[in-house]
Short mmCIF file of N, CA and C in Angstrom, two decimals:
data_model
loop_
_atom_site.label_atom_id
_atom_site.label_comp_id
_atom_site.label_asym_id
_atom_site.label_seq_id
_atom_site.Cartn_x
_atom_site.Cartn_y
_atom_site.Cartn_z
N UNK Z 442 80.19 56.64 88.64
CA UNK Z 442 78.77 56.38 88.80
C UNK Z 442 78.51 55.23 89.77
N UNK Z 443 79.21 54.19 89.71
CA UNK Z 443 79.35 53.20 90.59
C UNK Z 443 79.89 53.32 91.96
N UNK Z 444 80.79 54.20 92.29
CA UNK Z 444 81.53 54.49 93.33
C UNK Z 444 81.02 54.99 94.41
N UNK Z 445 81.01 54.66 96.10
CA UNK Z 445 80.60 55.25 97.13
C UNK Z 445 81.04 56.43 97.64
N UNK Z 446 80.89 57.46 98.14
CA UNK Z 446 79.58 58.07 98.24
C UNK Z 446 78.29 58.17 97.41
N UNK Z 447 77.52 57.38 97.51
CA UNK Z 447 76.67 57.93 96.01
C UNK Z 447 75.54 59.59 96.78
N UNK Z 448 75.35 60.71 96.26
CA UNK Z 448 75.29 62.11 96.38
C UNK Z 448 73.81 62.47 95.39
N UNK Z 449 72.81 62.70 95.92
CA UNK Z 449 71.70 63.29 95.05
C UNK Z 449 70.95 64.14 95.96
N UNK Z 450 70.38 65.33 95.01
CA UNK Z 450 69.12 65.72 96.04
C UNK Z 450 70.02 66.41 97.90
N UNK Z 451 70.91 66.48 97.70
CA UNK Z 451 71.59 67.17 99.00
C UNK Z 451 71.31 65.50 100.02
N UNK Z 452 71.27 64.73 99.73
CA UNK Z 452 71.79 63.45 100.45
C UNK Z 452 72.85 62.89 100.20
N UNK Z 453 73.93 62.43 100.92
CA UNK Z 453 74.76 61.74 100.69
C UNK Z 453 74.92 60.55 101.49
N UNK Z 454 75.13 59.27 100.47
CA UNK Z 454 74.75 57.82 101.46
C UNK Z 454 76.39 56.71 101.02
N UNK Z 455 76.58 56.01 101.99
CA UNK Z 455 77.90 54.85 101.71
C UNK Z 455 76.63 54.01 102.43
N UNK Z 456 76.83 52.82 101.81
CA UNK Z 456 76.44 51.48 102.34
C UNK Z 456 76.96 50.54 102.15
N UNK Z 457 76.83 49.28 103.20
CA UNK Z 457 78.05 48.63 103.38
C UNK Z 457 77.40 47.35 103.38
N UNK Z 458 76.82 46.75 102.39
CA UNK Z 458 76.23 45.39 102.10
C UNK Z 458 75.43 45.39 100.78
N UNK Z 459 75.25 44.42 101.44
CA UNK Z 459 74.47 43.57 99.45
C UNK Z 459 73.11 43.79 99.68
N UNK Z 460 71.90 44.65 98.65
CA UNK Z 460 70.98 43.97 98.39
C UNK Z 460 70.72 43.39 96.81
N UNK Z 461 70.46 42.18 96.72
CA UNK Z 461 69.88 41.47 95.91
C UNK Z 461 68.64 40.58 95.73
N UNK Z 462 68.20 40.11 94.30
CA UNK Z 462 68.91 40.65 92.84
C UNK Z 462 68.04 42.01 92.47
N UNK Z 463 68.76 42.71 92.16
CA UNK Z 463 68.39 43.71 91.71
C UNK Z 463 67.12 44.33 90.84
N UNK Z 464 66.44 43.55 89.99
CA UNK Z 464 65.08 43.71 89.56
C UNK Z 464 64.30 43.56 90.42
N UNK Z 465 64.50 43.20 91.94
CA UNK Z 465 63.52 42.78 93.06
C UNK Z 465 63.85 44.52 93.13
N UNK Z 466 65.05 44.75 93.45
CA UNK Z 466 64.81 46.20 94.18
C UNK Z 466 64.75 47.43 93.04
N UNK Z 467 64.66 47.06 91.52
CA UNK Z 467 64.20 48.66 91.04
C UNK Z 467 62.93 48.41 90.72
N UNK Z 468 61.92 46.97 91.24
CA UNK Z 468 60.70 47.29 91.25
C UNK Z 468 60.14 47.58 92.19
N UNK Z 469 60.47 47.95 93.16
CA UNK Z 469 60.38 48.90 94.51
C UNK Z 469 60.66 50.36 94.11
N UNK Z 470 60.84 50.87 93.11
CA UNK Z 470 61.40 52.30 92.70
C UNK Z 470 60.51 53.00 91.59
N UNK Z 471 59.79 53.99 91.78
CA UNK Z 471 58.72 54.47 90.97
C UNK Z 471 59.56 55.01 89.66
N UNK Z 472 59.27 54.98 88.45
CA UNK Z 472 59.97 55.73 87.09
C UNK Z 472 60.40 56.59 87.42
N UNK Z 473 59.98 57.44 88.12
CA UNK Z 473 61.26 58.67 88.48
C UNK Z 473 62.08 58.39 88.61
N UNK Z 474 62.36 58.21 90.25
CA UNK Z 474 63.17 56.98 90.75
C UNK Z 474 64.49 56.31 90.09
N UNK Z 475 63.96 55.54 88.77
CA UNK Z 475 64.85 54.41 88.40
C UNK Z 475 65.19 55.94 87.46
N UNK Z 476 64.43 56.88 86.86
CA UNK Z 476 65.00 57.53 85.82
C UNK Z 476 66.20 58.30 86.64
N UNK Z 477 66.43 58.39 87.55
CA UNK Z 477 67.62 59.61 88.21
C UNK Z 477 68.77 58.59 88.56
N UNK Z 478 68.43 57.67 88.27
CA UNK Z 478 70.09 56.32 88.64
C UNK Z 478 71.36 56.58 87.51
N UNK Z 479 71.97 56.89 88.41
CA UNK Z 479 73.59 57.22 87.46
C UNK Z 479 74.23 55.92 86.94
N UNK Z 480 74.37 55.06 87.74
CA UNK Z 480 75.12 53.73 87.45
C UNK Z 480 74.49 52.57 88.11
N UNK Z 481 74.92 51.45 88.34
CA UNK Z 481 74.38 50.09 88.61
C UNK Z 481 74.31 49.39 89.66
N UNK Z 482 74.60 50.21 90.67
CA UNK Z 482 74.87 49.58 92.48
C UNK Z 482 73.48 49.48 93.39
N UNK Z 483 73.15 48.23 93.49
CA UNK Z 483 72.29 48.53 94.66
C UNK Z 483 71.94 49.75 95.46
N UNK Z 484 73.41 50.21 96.12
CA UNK Z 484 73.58 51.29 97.05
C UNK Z 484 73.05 52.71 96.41
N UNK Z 485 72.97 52.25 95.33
CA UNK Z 485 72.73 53.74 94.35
C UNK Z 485 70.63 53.80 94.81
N UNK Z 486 70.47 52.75 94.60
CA UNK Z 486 69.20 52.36 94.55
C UNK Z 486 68.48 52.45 96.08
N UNK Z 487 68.90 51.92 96.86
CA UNK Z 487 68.70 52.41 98.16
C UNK Z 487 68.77 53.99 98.71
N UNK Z 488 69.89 54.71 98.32
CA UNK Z 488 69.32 55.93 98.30
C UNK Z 488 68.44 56.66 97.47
N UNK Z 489 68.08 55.82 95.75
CA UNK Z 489 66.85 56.61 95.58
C UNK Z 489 65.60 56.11 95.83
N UNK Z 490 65.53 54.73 96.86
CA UNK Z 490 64.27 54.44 97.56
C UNK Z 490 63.92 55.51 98.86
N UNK Z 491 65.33 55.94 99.55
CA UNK Z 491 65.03 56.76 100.37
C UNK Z 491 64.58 57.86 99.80
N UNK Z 492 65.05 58.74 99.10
CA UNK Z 492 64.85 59.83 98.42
C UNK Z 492 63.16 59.83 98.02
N UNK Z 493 62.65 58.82 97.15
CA UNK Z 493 61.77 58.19 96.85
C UNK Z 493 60.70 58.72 98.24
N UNK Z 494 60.91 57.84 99.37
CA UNK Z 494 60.37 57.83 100.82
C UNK Z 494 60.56 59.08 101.26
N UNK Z 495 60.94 60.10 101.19
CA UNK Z 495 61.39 61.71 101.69
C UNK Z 495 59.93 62.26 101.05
N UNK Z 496 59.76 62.08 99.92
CA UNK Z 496 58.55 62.59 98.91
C UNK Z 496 56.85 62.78 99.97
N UNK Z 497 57.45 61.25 100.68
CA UNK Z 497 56.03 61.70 101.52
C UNK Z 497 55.87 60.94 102.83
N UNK Z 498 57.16 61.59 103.34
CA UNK Z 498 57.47 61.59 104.55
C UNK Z 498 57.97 62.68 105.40
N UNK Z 499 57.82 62.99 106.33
CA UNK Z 499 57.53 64.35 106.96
C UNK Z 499 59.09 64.83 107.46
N UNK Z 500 59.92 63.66 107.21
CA UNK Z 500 61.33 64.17 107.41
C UNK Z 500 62.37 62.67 107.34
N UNK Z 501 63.74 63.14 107.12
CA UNK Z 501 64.47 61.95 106.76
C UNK Z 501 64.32 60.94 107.36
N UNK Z 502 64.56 60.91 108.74
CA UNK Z 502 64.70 59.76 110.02
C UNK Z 502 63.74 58.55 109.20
N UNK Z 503 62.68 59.52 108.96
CA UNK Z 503 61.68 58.44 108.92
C UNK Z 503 61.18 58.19 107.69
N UNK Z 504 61.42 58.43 106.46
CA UNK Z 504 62.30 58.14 105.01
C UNK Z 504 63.27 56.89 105.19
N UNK Z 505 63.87 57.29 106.14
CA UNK Z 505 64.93 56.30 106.02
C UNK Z 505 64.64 54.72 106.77
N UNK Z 506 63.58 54.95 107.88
CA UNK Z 506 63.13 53.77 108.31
C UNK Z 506 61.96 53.10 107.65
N UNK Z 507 61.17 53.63 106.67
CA UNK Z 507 60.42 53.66 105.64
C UNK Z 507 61.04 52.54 104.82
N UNK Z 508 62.27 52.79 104.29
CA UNK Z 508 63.17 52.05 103.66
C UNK Z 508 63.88 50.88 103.42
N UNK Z 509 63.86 51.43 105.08
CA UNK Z 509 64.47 50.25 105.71
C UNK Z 509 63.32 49.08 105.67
N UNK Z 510 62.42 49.16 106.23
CA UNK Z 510 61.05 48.37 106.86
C UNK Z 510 60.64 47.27 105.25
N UNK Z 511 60.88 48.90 104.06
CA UNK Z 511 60.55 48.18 102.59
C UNK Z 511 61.52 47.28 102.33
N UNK Z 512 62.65 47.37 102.34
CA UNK Z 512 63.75 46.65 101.98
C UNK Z 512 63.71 45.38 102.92
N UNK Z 513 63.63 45.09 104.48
CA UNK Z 513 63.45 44.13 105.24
C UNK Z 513 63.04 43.56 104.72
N UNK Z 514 61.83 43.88 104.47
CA UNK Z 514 60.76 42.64 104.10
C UNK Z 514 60.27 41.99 102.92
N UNK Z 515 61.39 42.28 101.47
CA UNK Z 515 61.93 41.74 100.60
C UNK Z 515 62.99 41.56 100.14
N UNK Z 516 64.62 41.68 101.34
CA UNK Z 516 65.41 41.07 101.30
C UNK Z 516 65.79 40.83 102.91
N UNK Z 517 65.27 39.76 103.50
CA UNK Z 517 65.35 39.41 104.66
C UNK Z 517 66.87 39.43 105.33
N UNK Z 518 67.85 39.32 104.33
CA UNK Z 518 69.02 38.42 105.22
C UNK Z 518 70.27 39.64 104.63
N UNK Z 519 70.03 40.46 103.77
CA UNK Z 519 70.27 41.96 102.96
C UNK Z 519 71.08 42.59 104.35
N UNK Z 520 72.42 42.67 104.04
CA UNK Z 520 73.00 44.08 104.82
C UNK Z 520 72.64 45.14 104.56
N UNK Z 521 71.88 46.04 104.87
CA UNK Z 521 71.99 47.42 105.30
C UNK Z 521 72.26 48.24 106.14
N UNK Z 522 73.47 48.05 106.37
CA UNK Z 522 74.42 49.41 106.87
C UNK Z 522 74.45 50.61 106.12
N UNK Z 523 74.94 51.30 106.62
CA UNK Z 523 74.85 52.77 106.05
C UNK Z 523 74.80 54.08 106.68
N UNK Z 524 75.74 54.89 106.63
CA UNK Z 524 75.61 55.92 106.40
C UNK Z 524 75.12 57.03 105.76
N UNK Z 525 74.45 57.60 106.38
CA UNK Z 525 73.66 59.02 105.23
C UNK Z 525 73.74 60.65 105.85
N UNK Z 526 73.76 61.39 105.11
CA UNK Z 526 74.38 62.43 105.68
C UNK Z 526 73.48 63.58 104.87
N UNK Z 527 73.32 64.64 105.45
CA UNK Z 527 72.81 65.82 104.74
C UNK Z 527 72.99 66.99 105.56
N UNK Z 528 72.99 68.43 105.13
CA UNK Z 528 73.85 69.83 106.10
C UNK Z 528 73.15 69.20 107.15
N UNK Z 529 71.86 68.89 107.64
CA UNK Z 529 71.56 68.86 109.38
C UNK Z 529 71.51 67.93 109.86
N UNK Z 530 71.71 66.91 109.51
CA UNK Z 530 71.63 65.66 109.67
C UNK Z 530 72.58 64.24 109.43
N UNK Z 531 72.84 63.09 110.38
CA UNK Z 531 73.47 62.45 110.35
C UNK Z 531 73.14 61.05 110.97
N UNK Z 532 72.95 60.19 109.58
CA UNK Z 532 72.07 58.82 109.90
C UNK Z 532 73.22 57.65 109.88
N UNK Z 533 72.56 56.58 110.65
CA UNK Z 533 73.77 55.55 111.12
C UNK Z 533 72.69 54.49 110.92
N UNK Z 534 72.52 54.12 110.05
CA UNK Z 534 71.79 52.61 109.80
C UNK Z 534 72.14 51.39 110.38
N UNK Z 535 71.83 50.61 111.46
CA UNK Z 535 72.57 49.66 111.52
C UNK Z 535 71.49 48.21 111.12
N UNK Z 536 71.33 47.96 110.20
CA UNK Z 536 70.38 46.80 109.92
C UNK Z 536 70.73 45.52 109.11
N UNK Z 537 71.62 44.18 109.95
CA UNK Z 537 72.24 43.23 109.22
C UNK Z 537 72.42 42.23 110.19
N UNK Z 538 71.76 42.42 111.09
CA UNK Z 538 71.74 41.13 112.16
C UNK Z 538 71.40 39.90 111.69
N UNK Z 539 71.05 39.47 110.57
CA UNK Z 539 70.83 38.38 109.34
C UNK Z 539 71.61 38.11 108.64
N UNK Z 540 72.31 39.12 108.27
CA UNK Z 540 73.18 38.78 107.37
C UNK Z 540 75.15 38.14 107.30
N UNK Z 541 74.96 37.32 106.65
CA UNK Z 541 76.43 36.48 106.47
C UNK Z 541 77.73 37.49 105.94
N UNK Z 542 78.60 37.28 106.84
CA UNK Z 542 79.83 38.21 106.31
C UNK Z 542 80.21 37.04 105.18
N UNK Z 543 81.08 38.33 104.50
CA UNK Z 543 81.41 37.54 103.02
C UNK Z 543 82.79 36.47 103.15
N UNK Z 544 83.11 36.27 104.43
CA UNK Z 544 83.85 35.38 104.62
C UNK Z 544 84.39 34.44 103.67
N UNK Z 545 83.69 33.66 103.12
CA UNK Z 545 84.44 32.76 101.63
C UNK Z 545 84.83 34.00 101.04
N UNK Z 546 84.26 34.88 100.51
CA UNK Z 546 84.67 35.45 99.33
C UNK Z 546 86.01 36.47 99.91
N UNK Z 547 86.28 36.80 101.30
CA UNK Z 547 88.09 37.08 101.43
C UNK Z 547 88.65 35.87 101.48
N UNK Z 548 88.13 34.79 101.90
CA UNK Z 548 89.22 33.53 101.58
C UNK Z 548 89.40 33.47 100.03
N UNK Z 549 88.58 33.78 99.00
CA UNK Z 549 89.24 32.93 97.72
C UNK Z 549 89.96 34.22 97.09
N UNK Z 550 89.91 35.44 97.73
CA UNK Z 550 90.89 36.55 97.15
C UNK Z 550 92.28 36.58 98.30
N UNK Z 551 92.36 35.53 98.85
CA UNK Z 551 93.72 35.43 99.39
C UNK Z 551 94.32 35.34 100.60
N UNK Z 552 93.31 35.96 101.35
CA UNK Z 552 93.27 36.66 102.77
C UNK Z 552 93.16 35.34 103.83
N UNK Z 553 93.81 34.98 104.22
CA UNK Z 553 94.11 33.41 105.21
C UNK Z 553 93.10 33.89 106.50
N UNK Z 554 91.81 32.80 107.02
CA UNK Z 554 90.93 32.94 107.80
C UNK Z 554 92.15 33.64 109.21
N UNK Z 555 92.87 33.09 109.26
CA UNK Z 555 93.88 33.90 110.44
C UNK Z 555 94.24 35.17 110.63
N UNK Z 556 93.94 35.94 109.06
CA UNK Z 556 94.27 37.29 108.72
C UNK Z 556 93.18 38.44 108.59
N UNK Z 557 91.89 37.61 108.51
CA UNK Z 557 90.84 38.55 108.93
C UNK Z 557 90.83 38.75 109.93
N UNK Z 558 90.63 40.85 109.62
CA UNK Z 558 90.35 41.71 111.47
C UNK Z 558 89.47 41.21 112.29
N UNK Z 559 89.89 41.60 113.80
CA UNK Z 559 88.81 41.41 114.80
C UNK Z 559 87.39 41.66 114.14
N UNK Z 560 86.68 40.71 114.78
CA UNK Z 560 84.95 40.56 114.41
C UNK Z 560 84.93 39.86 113.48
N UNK Z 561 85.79 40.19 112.04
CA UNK Z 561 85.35 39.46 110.87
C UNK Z 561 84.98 38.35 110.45
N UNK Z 562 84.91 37.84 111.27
CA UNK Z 562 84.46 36.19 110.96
C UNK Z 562 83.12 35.74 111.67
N UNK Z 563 82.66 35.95 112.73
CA UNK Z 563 81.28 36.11 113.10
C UNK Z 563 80.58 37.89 113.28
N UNK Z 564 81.36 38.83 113.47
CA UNK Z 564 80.51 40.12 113.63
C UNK Z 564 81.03 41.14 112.35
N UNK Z 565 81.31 40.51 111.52
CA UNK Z 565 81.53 41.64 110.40
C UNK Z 565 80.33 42.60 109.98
N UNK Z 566 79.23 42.79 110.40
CA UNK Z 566 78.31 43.96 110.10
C UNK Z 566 78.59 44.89 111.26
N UNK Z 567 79.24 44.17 112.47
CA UNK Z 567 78.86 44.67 113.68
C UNK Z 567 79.36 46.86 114.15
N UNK Z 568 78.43 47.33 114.03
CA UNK Z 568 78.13 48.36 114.09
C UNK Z 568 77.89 49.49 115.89
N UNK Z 569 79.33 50.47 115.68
CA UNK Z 569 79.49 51.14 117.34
C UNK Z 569 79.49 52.26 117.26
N UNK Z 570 78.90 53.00 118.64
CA UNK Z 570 79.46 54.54 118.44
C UNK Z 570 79.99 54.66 120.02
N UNK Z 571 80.15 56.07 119.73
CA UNK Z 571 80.79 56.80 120.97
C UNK Z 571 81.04 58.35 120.62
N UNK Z 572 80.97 59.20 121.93
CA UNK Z 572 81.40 60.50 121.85
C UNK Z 572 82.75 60.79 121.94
N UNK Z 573 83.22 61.30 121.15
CA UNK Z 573 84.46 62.11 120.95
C UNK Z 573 85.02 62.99 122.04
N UNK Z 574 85.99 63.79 121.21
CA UNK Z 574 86.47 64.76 121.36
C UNK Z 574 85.66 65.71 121.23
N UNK Z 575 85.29 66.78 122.15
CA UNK Z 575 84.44 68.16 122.39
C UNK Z 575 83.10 68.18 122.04
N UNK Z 576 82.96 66.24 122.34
CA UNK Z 576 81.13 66.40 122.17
C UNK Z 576 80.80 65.51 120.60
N UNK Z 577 82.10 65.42 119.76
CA UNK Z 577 81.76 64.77 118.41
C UNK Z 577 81.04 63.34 118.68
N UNK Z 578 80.31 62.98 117.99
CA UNK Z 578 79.92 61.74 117.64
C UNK Z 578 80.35 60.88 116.51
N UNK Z 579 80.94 59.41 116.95
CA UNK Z 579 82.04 59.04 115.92
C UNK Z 579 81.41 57.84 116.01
N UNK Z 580 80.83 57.06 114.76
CA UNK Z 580 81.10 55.24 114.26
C UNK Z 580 81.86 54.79 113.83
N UNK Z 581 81.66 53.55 113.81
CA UNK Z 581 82.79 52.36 113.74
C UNK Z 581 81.99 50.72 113.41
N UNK Z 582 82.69 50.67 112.55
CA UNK Z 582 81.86 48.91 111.94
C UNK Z 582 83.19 48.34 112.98
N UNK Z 583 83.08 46.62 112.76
CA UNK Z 583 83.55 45.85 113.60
C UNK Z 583 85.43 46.35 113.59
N UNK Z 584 86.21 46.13 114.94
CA UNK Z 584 87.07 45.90 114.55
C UNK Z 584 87.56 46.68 115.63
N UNK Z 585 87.01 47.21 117.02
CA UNK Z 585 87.71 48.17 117.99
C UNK Z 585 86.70 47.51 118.78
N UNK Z 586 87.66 47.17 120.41
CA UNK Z 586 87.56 46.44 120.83
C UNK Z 586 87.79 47.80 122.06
N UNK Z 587 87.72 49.00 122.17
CA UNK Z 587 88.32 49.77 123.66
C UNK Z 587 87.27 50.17 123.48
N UNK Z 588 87.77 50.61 125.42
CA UNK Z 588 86.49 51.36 126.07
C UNK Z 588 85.88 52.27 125.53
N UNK Z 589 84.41 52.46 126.24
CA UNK Z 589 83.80 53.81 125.76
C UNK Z 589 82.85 53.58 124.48
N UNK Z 590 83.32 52.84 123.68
CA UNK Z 590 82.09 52.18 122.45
C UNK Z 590 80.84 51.28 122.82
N UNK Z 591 79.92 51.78 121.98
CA UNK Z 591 78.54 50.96 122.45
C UNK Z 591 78.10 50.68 121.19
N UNK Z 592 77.54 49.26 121.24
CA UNK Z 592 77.47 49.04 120.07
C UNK Z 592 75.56 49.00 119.59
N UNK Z 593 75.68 49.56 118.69
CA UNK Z 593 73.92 50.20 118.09
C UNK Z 593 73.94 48.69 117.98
N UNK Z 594 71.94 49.00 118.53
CA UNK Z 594 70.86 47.96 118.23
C UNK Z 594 71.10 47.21 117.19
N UNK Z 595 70.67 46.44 116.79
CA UNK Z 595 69.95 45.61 115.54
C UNK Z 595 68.70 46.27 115.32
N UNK Z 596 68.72 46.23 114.27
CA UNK Z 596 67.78 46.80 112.74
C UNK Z 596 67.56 48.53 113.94
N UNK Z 597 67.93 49.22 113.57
CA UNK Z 597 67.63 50.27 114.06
C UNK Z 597 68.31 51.57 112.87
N UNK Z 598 68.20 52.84 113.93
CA UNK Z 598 68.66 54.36 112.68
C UNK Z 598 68.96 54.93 114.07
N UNK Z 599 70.36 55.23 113.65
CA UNK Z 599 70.71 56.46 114.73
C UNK Z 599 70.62 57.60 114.04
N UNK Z 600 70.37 58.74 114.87
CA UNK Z 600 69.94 60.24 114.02
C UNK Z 600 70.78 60.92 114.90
N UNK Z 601 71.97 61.96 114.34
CA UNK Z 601 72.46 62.64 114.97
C UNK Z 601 72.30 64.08 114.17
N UNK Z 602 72.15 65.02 115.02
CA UNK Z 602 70.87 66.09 114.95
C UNK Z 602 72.66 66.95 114.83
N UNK Z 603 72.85 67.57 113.91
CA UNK Z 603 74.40 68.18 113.70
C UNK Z 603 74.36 69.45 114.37
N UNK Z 604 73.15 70.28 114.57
CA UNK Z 604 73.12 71.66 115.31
C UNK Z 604 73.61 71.39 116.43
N UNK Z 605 73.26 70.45 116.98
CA UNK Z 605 73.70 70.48 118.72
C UNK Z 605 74.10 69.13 119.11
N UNK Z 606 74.06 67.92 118.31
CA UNK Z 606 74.92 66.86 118.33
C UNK Z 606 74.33 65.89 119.14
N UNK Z 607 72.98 66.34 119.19
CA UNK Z 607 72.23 64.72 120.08
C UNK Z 607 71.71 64.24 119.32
N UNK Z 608 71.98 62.78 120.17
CA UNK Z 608 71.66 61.41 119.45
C UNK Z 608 70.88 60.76 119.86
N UNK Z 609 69.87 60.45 118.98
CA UNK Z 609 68.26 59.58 119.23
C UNK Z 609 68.52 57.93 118.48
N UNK Z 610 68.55 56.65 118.91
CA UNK Z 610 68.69 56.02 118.68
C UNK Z 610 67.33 55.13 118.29
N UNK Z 611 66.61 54.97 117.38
CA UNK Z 611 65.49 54.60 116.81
C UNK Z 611 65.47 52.87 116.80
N UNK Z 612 65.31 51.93 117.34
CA UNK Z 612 64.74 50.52 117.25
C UNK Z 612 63.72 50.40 115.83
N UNK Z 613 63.93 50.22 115.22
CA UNK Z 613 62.53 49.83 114.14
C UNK Z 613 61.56 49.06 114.74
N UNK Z 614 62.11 47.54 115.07
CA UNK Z 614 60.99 46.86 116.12
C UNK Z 614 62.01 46.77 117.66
N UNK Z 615 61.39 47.16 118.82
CA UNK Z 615 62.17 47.27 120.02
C UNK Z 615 62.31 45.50 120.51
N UNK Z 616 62.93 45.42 120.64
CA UNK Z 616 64.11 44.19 121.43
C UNK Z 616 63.98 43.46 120.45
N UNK Z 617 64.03 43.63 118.65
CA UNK Z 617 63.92 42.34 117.75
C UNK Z 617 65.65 42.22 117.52
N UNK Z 618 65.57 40.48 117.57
CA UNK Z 618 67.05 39.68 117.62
C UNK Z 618 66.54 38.84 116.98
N UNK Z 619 67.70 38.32 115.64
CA UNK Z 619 67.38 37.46 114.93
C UNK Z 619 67.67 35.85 115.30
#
């Protein structure tokens, strides 16, 4: 119940940061909503805010920036990364240009500041894509450093359209840097 992928409703979402504390965000979540939560993860909760936002929104993209925009602006400094996925569709959240990698917390589980991967220490949200092999579209959080990767906006939604594999890269606010 706790575990990523969390899967409802033909969405499937991984997210890759903290929002907190948590009574801030299941009072953002209508009784339905909180009634369809399997287990106790933020991440669980973010996809049923999106899900939530699908209800009366004319299609995911914008469900999902819906979400995003709600979540911004009551957890300011909140990683939201993420992945979301459904048969036609393929979302790339990149929204954490605020936010602090957990840096202390791999130092006190062991991990010597010398031993964290590339980026991890100032760009650990940091979020890339690039085209593949025969046209695929492939991401990547911090940690690849070769050619050919571009690395997505801040606070933005990439939408990759799975019928034919183009990619619309969405700004929430255009040129915002924190």
């Amino acid at each position: 119940a706790n575990t990523h992928p969390f899967s409802q409703d033909g969405i499937t979402l991984a997210h890759n940061g903290s929002i907190s504390p948590r009574p801030v965000l299941d009072s953002l979540l209508s009784p339905a909503a909180r009634a369809s939560l399997h287990g106790t993860t933020d991440s669980e909760r973010y996809l049923a805010l999106i899900r939530q936002e699908l209800h009366t929104s004319l299609d995911l993209p914008t469900a999902v920036a819906r979400a995003m925009s709600t979540l911004r602006g009551r957890f300011p400094h909140a990683s939201l990364n993420a992945l979301i996925l459904t048969e036609h569709t393929f979302i790339s959240v990149h929204a954490s240009a605020t936010s602090a990698a957990p840096v202390e917390d791999m130092l006190v589980s062991g991990i010597g500041h010398d031993d964290l991967p590339l980026d991890h220490r100032d760009r650990y949200f940091l979020m890339l894509w690039r085209r593949g092999v025969g046209g695929a579209v492939v991401f990547s959080s911090s940690g690849l450093l070769e050619d050919g990767w571009e690395e997505l906006p801040d606070e933005s939604i990439t939408v990759v359209d799975l019928a034919d594999m183009e990619v619309s890269i969405r700004e929430l606010v255009p040129g915002w840097r924190p």
